[in-house]
Coordinates of C-alpha atoms in Angstrom, one line a residue:
M1 CA 24.9 -1.9 31.1
A2 CA 24.6 -2.5 34.9
V3 CA 22.8 0.3 37.2
T4 CA 25.2 0.6 40.2
R5 CA 23.7 1.5 43.4
T6 CA 24.0 0.9 47.0
T7 CA 22.2 -1.5 49.4
S8 CA 20.5 1.7 51.2
D9 CA 19.3 2.9 47.7
P10 CA 15.2 2.3 47.6
V11 CA 14.7 0.4 44.3
L12 CA 11.8 0.2 42.3
I13 CA 10.1 -2.8 41.9
G14 CA 7.2 -2.4 39.5
L15 CA 4.2 -0.3 37.8
D16 CA 0.4 -0.3 38.7
V17 CA -1.0 1.1 35.2
G18 CA -4.7 1.9 34.8
T19 CA -6.5 3.0 31.8
Y20 CA -10.2 4.9 32.4
T21 CA -12.4 6.6 30.2
I22 CA -14.6 9.2 31.8
P23 CA -17.5 10.4 29.9
T24 CA -17.4 14.3 29.4
D25 CA -20.5 16.6 31.1
S26 CA -22.1 17.8 27.5
P27 CA -21.2 17.5 24.3
E28 CA -17.4 19.2 23.3
A29 CA -15.6 20.2 19.9
D30 CA -13.1 22.5 19.4
G31 CA -12.3 23.8 16.1
T32 CA -11.4 20.9 14.2
F33 CA -12.3 18.1 16.8
A34 CA -15.7 16.6 19.0
W35 CA -15.3 14.5 21.6
D36 CA -17.9 12.7 24.2
S37 CA -15.5 11.3 26.7
T38 CA -11.8 11.5 27.7
T39 CA -9.5 8.3 28.4
V40 CA -6.4 8.5 31.1
V41 CA -4.1 6.6 32.0
V42 CA -2.8 6.8 35.4
V43 CA 0.5 5.2 36.4
R44 CA 1.8 4.5 40.2
A45 CA 5.4 3.5 41.1
R46 CA 6.2 1.6 44.0
A47 CA 9.8 1.2 46.2
A48 CA 10.5 1.0 49.5
G49 CA 6.8 1.2 50.8
S50 CA 5.8 4.5 49.0
E51 CA 3.8 4.7 45.8
G52 CA 4.1 8.0 43.2
I53 CA 1.4 9.0 40.9
G54 CA 1.9 10.1 37.2
W55 CA -0.7 9.6 34.6
T56 CA -1.4 11.0 30.8
Y57 CA -4.4 11.9 28.9
A58 CA -3.9 8.7 25.8
P59 CA -5.8 5.7 24.5
V60 CA -5.6 2.6 26.0
S61 CA -2.7 1.8 23.8
C62 CA -0.6 3.8 25.7
S63 CA -0.5 1.4 29.0
K64 CA -0.1 -1.7 26.8
L65 CA 3.4 0.7 25.9
I66 CA 4.2 1.2 29.3
T67 CA 4.2 -2.3 30.3
E68 CA 5.4 -3.6 27.6
L69 CA 8.6 -1.8 27.3
L70 CA 9.2 1.3 30.0
E71 CA 8.1 -0.9 33.0
P72 CA 11.2 -3.7 32.2
A73 CA 13.7 -0.8 31.0
I74 CA 13.4 0.6 34.9
S75 CA 12.2 -1.6 37.2
G76 CA 15.6 -2.7 39.1
R77 CA 16.9 0.8 39.3
S78 CA 17.3 3.3 42.1
A79 CA 14.6 5.2 42.9
W80 CA 16.4 8.1 43.5
D81 CA 17.8 8.3 39.9
T82 CA 15.3 9.8 38.2
T83 CA 17.4 11.0 35.0
G84 CA 18.9 7.6 34.5
A85 CA 14.9 6.3 34.4
A86 CA 14.1 8.3 32.3
L87 CA 17.1 7.7 29.6
S88 CA 16.1 4.0 30.0
M89 CA 12.5 4.9 28.4
L90 CA 13.7 6.5 25.2
R91 CA 16.4 4.0 24.8
A92 CA 13.7 1.3 24.9
V93 CA 11.1 3.7 22.6
R94 CA 14.2 3.7 20.0
N95 CA 12.3 1.9 17.7
T96 CA 8.8 2.5 18.5
G97 CA 9.9 6.6 17.7
R98 CA 10.1 8.6 21.0
S99 CA 7.5 10.9 19.2
G100 CA 3.2 10.8 20.0
L101 CA 1.9 8.0 22.0
A102 CA 5.1 6.9 23.3
G103 CA 6.2 10.4 24.9
Y104 CA 2.8 10.5 26.3
A105 CA 3.3 7.2 28.1
I106 CA 7.2 7.9 29.1
S107 CA 5.7 11.3 30.4
A108 CA 2.8 9.5 32.7
V109 CA 5.6 7.2 34.0
D110 CA 8.4 10.2 34.6
C111 CA 5.2 12.1 36.5
A112 CA 5.3 9.2 38.8
L113 CA 9.3 8.8 39.7
W114 CA 9.4 11.9 40.3
D115 CA 6.4 11.5 42.6
L116 CA 7.7 9.1 44.0
K117 CA 11.3 10.3 44.6
A118 CA 9.9 13.6 46.3
R119 CA 7.3 10.8 48.4
L120 CA 10.6 8.7 49.9
L121 CA 12.3 12.0 50.6
D122 CA 9.3 13.1 52.9
L123 CA 9.4 16.5 50.9
P124 CA 6.6 18.3 48.6
L125 CA 7.5 18.2 44.8
Y126 CA 7.7 21.3 43.8
R127 CA 10.4 21.5 46.8
L128 CA 12.7 18.8 45.5
L129 CA 12.2 20.4 42.0
G130 CA 13.4 24.1 43.9
A131 CA 10.6 26.4 43.9
A132 CA 10.9 29.6 41.8
R133 CA 7.0 31.0 43.4
E134 CA 4.8 29.6 45.4
T135 CA 1.9 29.9 43.7
V136 CA 1.0 29.5 40.1
N137 CA -0.4 31.8 37.6
I138 CA -3.7 30.1 36.2
Y139 CA -6.0 30.6 33.2
G140 CA -9.6 29.3 32.9
S141 CA -10.2 27.5 29.7
G142 CA -13.1 25.8 27.8
G143 CA -15.5 27.5 25.8
F144 CA -16.3 24.7 23.2
T145 CA -17.5 25.5 20.4
T146 CA -20.6 23.2 21.2
Y147 CA -22.0 25.4 23.8
S148 CA -24.6 27.3 23.4
R149 CA -24.7 30.7 24.6
Q150 CA -26.2 30.3 28.2
Q151 CA -22.7 27.6 28.6
L152 CA -20.9 29.8 27.8
E153 CA -21.8 32.7 30.1
D154 CA -22.2 29.9 33.3
Q155 CA -18.4 28.7 32.2
L156 CA -17.0 32.4 31.6
A157 CA -19.1 34.5 34.4
G158 CA -18.1 31.4 37.3
W159 CA -14.6 31.9 36.2
V160 CA -14.6 35.8 36.1
H161 CA -16.6 36.7 38.1
G162 CA -17.5 34.1 40.7
Q163 CA -14.0 32.2 41.2
Q164 CA -12.0 36.0 40.5
I165 CA -9.9 33.9 37.6
P166 CA -8.5 37.3 35.4
R167 CA -8.1 35.4 32.2
V168 CA -10.1 32.8 30.3
K169 CA -10.3 31.3 27.1
I170 CA -12.4 30.0 24.3
K171 CA -12.3 27.8 21.5
I172 CA -13.2 29.1 17.9
G173 CA -12.0 28.0 14.4
Q174 CA -16.1 26.3 14.3
D175 CA -16.0 23.7 11.5
N176 CA -12.2 23.6 10.3
G177 CA -12.6 28.2 10.1
N178 CA -15.2 27.5 8.1
D179 CA -17.8 29.4 9.7
I180 CA -15.5 33.1 11.2
A181 CA -18.9 34.5 11.6
R182 CA -20.2 32.6 14.2
D183 CA -16.2 32.5 15.7
L184 CA -16.5 36.6 16.1
Q185 CA -19.9 36.6 17.2
R186 CA -18.7 34.2 20.4
I187 CA -15.5 36.1 20.6
N188 CA -17.7 39.3 21.0
E189 CA -20.2 37.8 23.7
A190 CA -17.5 36.4 25.7
R191 CA -15.8 40.0 26.2
T192 CA -19.6 41.0 27.1
I193 CA -20.0 38.3 29.4
V194 CA -16.1 38.6 31.0
G195 CA -15.8 42.5 31.3
D196 CA -13.4 45.0 30.8
G197 CA -11.2 44.0 33.8
A198 CA -10.2 40.1 31.7
E199 CA -7.7 38.6 29.5
L200 CA -9.8 37.1 26.7
F201 CA -7.7 34.1 24.6
V202 CA -8.2 32.2 21.8
D203 CA -7.7 29.2 20.7
A204 CA -8.2 27.8 17.0
N205 CA -6.8 24.6 17.3
G206 CA -5.1 25.0 14.2
A207 CA -8.4 25.4 12.1
Y208 CA -7.3 28.3 10.2
T209 CA -5.0 29.5 7.3
A210 CA -2.6 32.5 7.9
K211 CA -4.0 34.9 6.6
Q212 CA -7.4 33.4 7.9
A213 CA -5.9 34.2 11.1
I214 CA -5.2 37.7 10.5
R215 CA -8.3 38.5 9.6
V216 CA -10.4 37.4 11.9
F217 CA -7.6 39.1 15.0
E218 CA -8.7 42.4 13.2
A219 CA -12.3 41.7 12.4
A220 CA -11.7 40.8 16.4
Q221 CA -10.3 44.1 17.5
E222 CA -12.9 45.4 19.7
S223 CA -13.0 42.2 22.1
R224 CA -9.0 43.0 23.1
L225 CA -7.8 39.5 22.5
A226 CA -4.3 39.0 24.2
W227 CA -3.7 35.4 23.4
F228 CA -3.9 33.6 19.6
E229 CA -3.0 29.9 20.2
E230 CA -2.7 27.6 17.3
P231 CA -4.0 29.4 14.9
V232 CA -2.4 27.5 12.2
S233 CA -1.4 24.1 12.6
S234 CA 1.6 23.8 15.4
D235 CA 3.6 21.9 12.9
H236 CA 3.2 24.9 10.3
L237 CA 6.2 27.3 11.5
L238 CA 6.4 29.1 8.7
G239 CA 2.3 29.9 8.9
L240 CA 2.7 30.6 13.0
R241 CA 5.4 33.3 12.2
T242 CA 3.6 35.0 9.7
V243 CA 0.2 35.2 12.2
K244 CA 2.9 36.4 15.0
E245 CA 4.6 39.2 12.9
A246 CA 1.2 40.5 11.9
I247 CA -0.9 41.2 15.0
T248 CA -0.2 42.5 18.1
A249 CA -2.0 39.1 20.7
D250 CA 0.7 36.7 22.0
V251 CA 0.9 33.7 19.3
A252 CA 1.4 30.4 21.5
A253 CA 1.6 26.4 20.1
G254 CA 4.0 23.7 21.4
E255 CA 1.4 21.6 23.5
Y256 CA 1.8 18.1 21.2
G257 CA 5.8 18.7 21.6
T258 CA 7.3 15.3 22.5
D259 CA 10.6 16.1 22.1
L260 CA 13.1 18.5 22.7
F261 CA 14.7 18.8 19.4
Y262 CA 10.9 20.0 18.2
F263 CA 10.6 22.7 20.5
Q264 CA 14.2 24.0 19.5
R265 CA 12.2 24.2 15.7
L266 CA 9.9 26.0 17.4
C267 CA 12.0 28.8 18.9
Q268 CA 14.4 28.8 16.0
A269 CA 11.6 29.4 13.6
E270 CA 10.4 32.5 16.0
A271 CA 7.3 31.3 15.5
V272 CA 5.5 32.1 18.7
D273 CA 5.6 34.7 21.7
C274 CA 4.9 31.9 24.4
V275 CA 6.0 28.2 24.0
Q276 CA 3.2 25.5 25.8
L277 CA 4.2 22.5 27.3
D278 CA 2.6 19.7 28.4
V279 CA 4.0 17.1 31.6
S280 CA 2.0 14.8 30.3
R281 CA 3.0 14.5 26.7
C282 CA 6.7 16.1 26.8
G283 CA 8.3 13.5 28.1
G284 CA 7.3 14.3 32.0
I285 CA 9.5 16.3 34.5
T286 CA 12.4 15.7 33.4
Q287 CA 11.5 16.6 30.0
W288 CA 10.0 19.6 30.6
L289 CA 12.8 21.3 32.8
R290 CA 15.0 20.7 29.8
I291 CA 13.2 22.3 27.4
A292 CA 12.0 24.8 29.7
A293 CA 15.9 26.1 29.8
A294 CA 16.0 26.0 25.8
V295 CA 13.4 28.0 25.6
A296 CA 14.9 30.4 28.2
A297 CA 17.7 30.6 25.9
Y298 CA 15.8 32.6 23.3
G299 CA 14.2 34.8 25.5
L300 CA 10.1 32.8 25.9
Q301 CA 7.9 31.6 28.5
V302 CA 7.0 28.7 29.1
S303 CA 3.0 28.3 29.6
G304 CA 1.6 24.8 30.8
H305 CA -1.2 23.4 28.7
C306 CA -3.9 21.2 30.5
A307 CA -3.6 18.4 33.6
P308 CA -3.3 21.7 36.1
N309 CA -2.8 19.2 39.0
L310 CA 0.1 17.2 37.4
S311 CA 1.6 20.3 36.1
A312 CA 1.7 23.1 39.3
P313 CA 4.8 21.5 41.1
V314 CA 7.0 21.6 37.9
A315 CA 5.7 25.2 36.7
A316 CA 6.2 26.4 40.5
A317 CA 9.7 25.1 39.6
T318 CA 10.7 26.7 36.7
E319 CA 11.7 30.0 36.3
N320 CA 10.5 31.4 32.5
F321 CA 6.9 30.2 33.4
R322 CA 4.1 32.3 32.6
H323 CA 0.4 30.4 33.5
L324 CA -1.0 27.4 33.4
E325 CA -4.3 25.5 32.0
W326 CA -7.0 25.1 34.3
F327 CA -9.0 22.9 31.5
H328 CA -12.5 22.5 31.8
D329 CA -12.4 18.3 30.9
H330 CA -9.2 17.9 32.8
V331 CA -10.0 19.6 36.3
R332 CA -13.2 17.6 36.8
I333 CA -11.5 14.7 36.1
E334 CA -8.4 15.4 38.9
R335 CA -11.2 16.2 41.0
T336 CA -12.7 13.0 40.5
F337 CA -9.5 10.8 40.6
F338 CA -7.7 12.3 43.2
D339 CA -7.8 14.3 46.8
G340 CA -6.0 16.9 47.2
T341 CA -6.6 18.9 44.1
L342 CA -6.4 22.8 44.4
D343 CA -8.2 25.9 44.5
P344 CA -8.1 28.2 41.6
S345 CA -10.1 30.7 43.2
G346 CA -8.2 34.4 43.0
G347 CA -6.7 33.2 39.6
T348 CA -3.5 31.1 41.1
I349 CA -2.9 27.4 42.6
A350 CA -0.3 26.5 45.0
P351 CA 1.3 23.2 45.3
D352 CA 0.6 21.7 48.7
A353 CA 3.3 22.8 50.8
H354 CA 2.4 20.3 53.7
S355 CA 2.2 16.8 51.9
P356 CA 4.9 15.1 50.4
G357 CA 5.1 14.8 46.8
N358 CA 2.5 16.3 44.6
G359 CA -0.1 15.5 47.4
L360 CA -2.3 13.9 45.8
T361 CA -3.9 10.3 46.7
F362 CA -5.6 8.5 43.6
R363 CA -9.1 7.2 44.9
S364 CA -9.1 3.8 43.1
T365 CA -12.2 2.4 44.3
A366 CA -14.3 5.4 43.8
V367 CA -13.3 5.5 40.3
E368 CA -13.2 1.8 39.2
K369 CA -16.4 1.7 37.0
Y370 CA -14.6 3.8 34.5
R371 CA -11.6 1.1 34.2
V372 CA -11.1 0.2 30.5
G373 CA -8.8 -2.3 29.2

């Protein structure tokens, strides 16, 4: 079906896609996975002399999916029609499957298109989306299971006592849930480091069974955990609900969701207290807004997962938003790749109110050494 546009419409003329792999600053692991590098796929969308930026954290194959399937689906469209472009991309991956990697690819392009639209209008992106707040609460996130006691202290104390971030998260579920004694030791250490005034979150990355997770929470009562993320697999909705009904901490999941209907099932199952959304996975800003509205219908809030500088504008425009993950790896990468990244001091970040789009400038020459594929 032909796309109708006026002669004054800015036309999408193509995408520039680059893939980069960045080593971690030390070995990292959680309860179910270990890694020593992170790959980011950066998309730049162009129209009428302007350029919008989006990205996702995904393997090199994601970039090929973008250039072979998504770019042909949106080229020639009006840059104003972000919804139409989103629908075209969903149709383009029908036979590929819209969940998983295709969702990540769509997210990167969709975020770039929204950023482009805001820049063409000379508006901050969060204003274009319709701000619900001027600042976004964040929590410090890291505390990898590979960290020594000193590394854990340096990171958590830096956030809480240095930058005055009043909520932090560590990884537990050591060795796929087979070393609960060490998990409890690290929880206790984390509480000692941050003191009584900060909220303490934990993330098991699906390492436990439901009963294991309940026992861990009960054994850690003195540490006053406020948030228990993925105590079991995020696909195990009954297990999540079992834990949720047994503990006082908020149970959270949803970070891997790439489809509106997954989040509907998550909410219908009454599986979580707070739904996690990742703008670099869920389908970008277009789908984030739809999902957040659907979640609100169940009386729940959403929390942003990772990619903090990408997420900040849409987080500020989401009424039922709780907080955003200030994730160590992604903060480090985004500060390396972009000028204009945000300051978390005091436990909030403020989207750039003075620059168009997301306020970021891609440092293409500086990061060329990381390019792969």
